mmCIF file of C-alpha atoms in Angstrom:
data_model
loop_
_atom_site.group_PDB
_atom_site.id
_atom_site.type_symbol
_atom_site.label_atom_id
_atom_site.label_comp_id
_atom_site.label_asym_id
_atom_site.label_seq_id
_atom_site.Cartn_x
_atom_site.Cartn_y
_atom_site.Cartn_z
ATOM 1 C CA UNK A 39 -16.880 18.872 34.541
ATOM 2 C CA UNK A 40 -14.330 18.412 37.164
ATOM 3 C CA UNK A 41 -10.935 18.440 36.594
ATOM 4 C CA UNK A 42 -9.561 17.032 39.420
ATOM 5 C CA UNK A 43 -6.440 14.912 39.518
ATOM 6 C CA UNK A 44 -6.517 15.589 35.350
ATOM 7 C CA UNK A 45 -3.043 15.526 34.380
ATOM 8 C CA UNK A 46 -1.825 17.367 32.215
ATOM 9 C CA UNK A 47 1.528 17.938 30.265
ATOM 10 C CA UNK A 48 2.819 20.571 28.055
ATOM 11 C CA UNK A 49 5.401 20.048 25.277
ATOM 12 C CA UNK A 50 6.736 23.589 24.771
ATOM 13 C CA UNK A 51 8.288 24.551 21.457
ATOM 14 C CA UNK A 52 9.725 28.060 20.354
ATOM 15 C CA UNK A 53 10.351 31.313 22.047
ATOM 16 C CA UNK A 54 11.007 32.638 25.265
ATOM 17 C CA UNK A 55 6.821 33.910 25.485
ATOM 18 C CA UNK A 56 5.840 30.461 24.429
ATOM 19 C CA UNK A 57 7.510 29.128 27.704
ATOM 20 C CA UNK A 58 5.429 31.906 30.220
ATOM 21 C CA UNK A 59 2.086 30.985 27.867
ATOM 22 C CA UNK A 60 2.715 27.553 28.832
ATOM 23 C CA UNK A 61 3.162 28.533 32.724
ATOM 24 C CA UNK A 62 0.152 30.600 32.419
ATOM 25 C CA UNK A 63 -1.801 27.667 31.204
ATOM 26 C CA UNK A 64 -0.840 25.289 33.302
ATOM 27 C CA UNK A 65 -1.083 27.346 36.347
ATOM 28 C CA UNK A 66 -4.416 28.676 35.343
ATOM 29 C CA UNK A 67 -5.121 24.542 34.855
ATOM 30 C CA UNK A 68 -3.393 23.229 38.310
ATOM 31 C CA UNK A 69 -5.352 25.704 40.129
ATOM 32 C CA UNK A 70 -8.376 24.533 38.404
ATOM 33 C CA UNK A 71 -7.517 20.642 39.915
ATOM 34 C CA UNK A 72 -5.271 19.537 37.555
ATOM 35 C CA UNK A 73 -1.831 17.924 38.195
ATOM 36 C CA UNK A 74 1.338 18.754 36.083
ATOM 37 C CA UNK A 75 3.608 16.505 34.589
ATOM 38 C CA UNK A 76 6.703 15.681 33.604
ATOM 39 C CA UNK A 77 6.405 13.469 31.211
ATOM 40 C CA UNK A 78 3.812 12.529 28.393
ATOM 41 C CA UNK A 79 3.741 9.056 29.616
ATOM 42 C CA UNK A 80 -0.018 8.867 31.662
ATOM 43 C CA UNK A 81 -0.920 12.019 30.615
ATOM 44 C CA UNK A 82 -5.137 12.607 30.350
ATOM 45 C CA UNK A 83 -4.362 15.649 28.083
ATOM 46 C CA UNK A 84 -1.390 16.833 26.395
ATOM 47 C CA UNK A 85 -0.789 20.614 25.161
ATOM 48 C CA UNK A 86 1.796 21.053 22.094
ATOM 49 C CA UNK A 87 2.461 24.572 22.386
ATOM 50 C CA UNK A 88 3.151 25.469 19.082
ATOM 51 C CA UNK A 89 5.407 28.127 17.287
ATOM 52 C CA UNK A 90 4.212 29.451 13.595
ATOM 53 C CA UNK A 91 6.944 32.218 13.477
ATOM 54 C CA UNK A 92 8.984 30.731 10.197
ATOM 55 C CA UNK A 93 8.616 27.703 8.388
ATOM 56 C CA UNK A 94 10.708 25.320 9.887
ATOM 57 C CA UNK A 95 9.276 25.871 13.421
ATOM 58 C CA UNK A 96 5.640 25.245 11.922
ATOM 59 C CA UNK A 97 7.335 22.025 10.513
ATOM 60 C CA UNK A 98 8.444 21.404 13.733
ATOM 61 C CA UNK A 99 5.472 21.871 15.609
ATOM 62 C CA UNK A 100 3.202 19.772 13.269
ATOM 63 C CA UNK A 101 5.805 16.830 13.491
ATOM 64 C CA UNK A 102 5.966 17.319 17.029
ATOM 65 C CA UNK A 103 2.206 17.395 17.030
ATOM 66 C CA UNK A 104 2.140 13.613 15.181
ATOM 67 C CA UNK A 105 4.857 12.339 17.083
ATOM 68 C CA UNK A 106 2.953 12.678 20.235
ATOM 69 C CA UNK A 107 -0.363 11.693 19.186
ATOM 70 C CA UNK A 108 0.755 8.346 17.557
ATOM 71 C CA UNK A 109 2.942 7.429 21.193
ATOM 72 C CA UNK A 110 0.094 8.500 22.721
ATOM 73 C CA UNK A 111 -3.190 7.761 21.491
ATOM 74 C CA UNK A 112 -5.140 7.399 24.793
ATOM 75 C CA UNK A 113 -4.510 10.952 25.570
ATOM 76 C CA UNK A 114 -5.728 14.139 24.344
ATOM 77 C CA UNK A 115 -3.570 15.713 22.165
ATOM 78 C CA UNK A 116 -4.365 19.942 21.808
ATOM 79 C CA UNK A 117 -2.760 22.112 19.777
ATOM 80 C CA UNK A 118 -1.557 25.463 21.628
ATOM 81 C CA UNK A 119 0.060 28.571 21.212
ATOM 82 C CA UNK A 120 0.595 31.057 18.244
ATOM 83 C CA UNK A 121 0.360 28.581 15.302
ATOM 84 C CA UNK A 122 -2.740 27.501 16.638
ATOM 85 C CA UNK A 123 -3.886 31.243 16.571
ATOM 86 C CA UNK A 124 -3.023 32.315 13.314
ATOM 87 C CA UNK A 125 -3.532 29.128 10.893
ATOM 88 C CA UNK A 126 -6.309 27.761 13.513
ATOM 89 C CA UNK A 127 -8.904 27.895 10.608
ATOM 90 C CA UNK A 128 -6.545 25.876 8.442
ATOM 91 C CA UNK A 129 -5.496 23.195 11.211
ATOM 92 C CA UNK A 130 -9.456 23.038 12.593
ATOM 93 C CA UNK A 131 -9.944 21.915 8.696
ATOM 94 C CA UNK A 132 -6.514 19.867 7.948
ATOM 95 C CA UNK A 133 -6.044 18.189 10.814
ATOM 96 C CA UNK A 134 -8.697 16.557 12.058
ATOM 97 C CA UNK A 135 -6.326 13.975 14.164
ATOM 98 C CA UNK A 136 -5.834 17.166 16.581
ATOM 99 C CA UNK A 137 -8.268 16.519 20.062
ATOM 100 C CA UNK A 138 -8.515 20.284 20.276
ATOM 101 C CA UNK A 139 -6.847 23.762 19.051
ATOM 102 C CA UNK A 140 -6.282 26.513 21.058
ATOM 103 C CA UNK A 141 -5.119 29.877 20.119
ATOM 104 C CA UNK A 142 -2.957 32.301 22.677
ATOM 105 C CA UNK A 143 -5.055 34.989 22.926
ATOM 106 C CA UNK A 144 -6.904 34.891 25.553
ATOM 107 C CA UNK A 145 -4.852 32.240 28.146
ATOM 108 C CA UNK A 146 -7.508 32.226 30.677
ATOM 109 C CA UNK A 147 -10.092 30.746 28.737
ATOM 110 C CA UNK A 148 -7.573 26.894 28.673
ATOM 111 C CA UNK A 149 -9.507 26.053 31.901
ATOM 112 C CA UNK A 150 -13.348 25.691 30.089
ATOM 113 C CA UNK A 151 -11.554 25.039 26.966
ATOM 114 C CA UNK A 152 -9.910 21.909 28.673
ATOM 115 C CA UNK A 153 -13.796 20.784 30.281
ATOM 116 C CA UNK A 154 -14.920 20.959 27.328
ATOM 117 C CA UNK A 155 -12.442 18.828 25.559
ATOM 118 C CA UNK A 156 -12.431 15.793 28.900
ATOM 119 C CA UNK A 157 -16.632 16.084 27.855
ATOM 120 C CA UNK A 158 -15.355 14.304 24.476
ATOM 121 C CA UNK A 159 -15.585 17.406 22.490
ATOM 122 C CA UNK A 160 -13.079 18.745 19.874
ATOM 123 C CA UNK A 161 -13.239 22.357 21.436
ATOM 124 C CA UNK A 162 -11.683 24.685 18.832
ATOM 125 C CA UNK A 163 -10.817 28.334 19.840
ATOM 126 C CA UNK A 164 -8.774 31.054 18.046
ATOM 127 C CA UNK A 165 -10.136 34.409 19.490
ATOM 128 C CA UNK A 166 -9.336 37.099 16.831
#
């Protein structure tokens, strides 16, 4: 599947390696054909990249998670990043509203992972 003109934003939440994961992935995904964004608004796919470090990030990242996928349903919503990793299981199981989940351990796999997901999958990856 092509990913051309596929736009794509990320909504990054928690430390300072959650922001280079994010421009890792959406490097590795603009040099695939996608097209970064600003903005949710229009997005085709939309990456929450999550923090599960303490409690009330993990709060924050599921509520983040909910926010965006209820204002915008016609996208795909994925969760990223290091909450995705280690409760992936538990999310893949709890909540099935999630388009996708992608863990953070191996970055260059977000490019086949993302295919997948445009092909109308629910892709769900968490390398151990």
């Amino acid at each position: 599947m092509e990913l051309n003109g596929t736009r794509v934003y990320v909504e990054n939440l928690g430390c300072a390696k959650n922001q280079v994961d994010a421009e890792v992935m959406l490097h590795a995904l603009v040099q695939a054909g996608c097209v970064a964004v600003e903005t949710a608004d229009g997005a085709d796919v939309v990456l929450v990249n999550t923090c599960g470090f303490i409690e009330p990030a993990r709060k924050e990242s599921i509520d983040t998670f909910f926010a965006l996928r209820e204002q915008y349903p016609a996208a795909k919503v994925v969760l990223t990043g290091c909450l995705s990793q280690r409760y992936g299981k538990e999310l893949d199981q709890e909540l099935v509203e999630a388009d996708g989940i992608f863990g953070n351990r191996d970055l260059r796999r977000i490019v086949p992972f993302v295919r997948r997901l445009l092909q109308s999958a629910r892709p769900v990856e968490f390398p151990t």
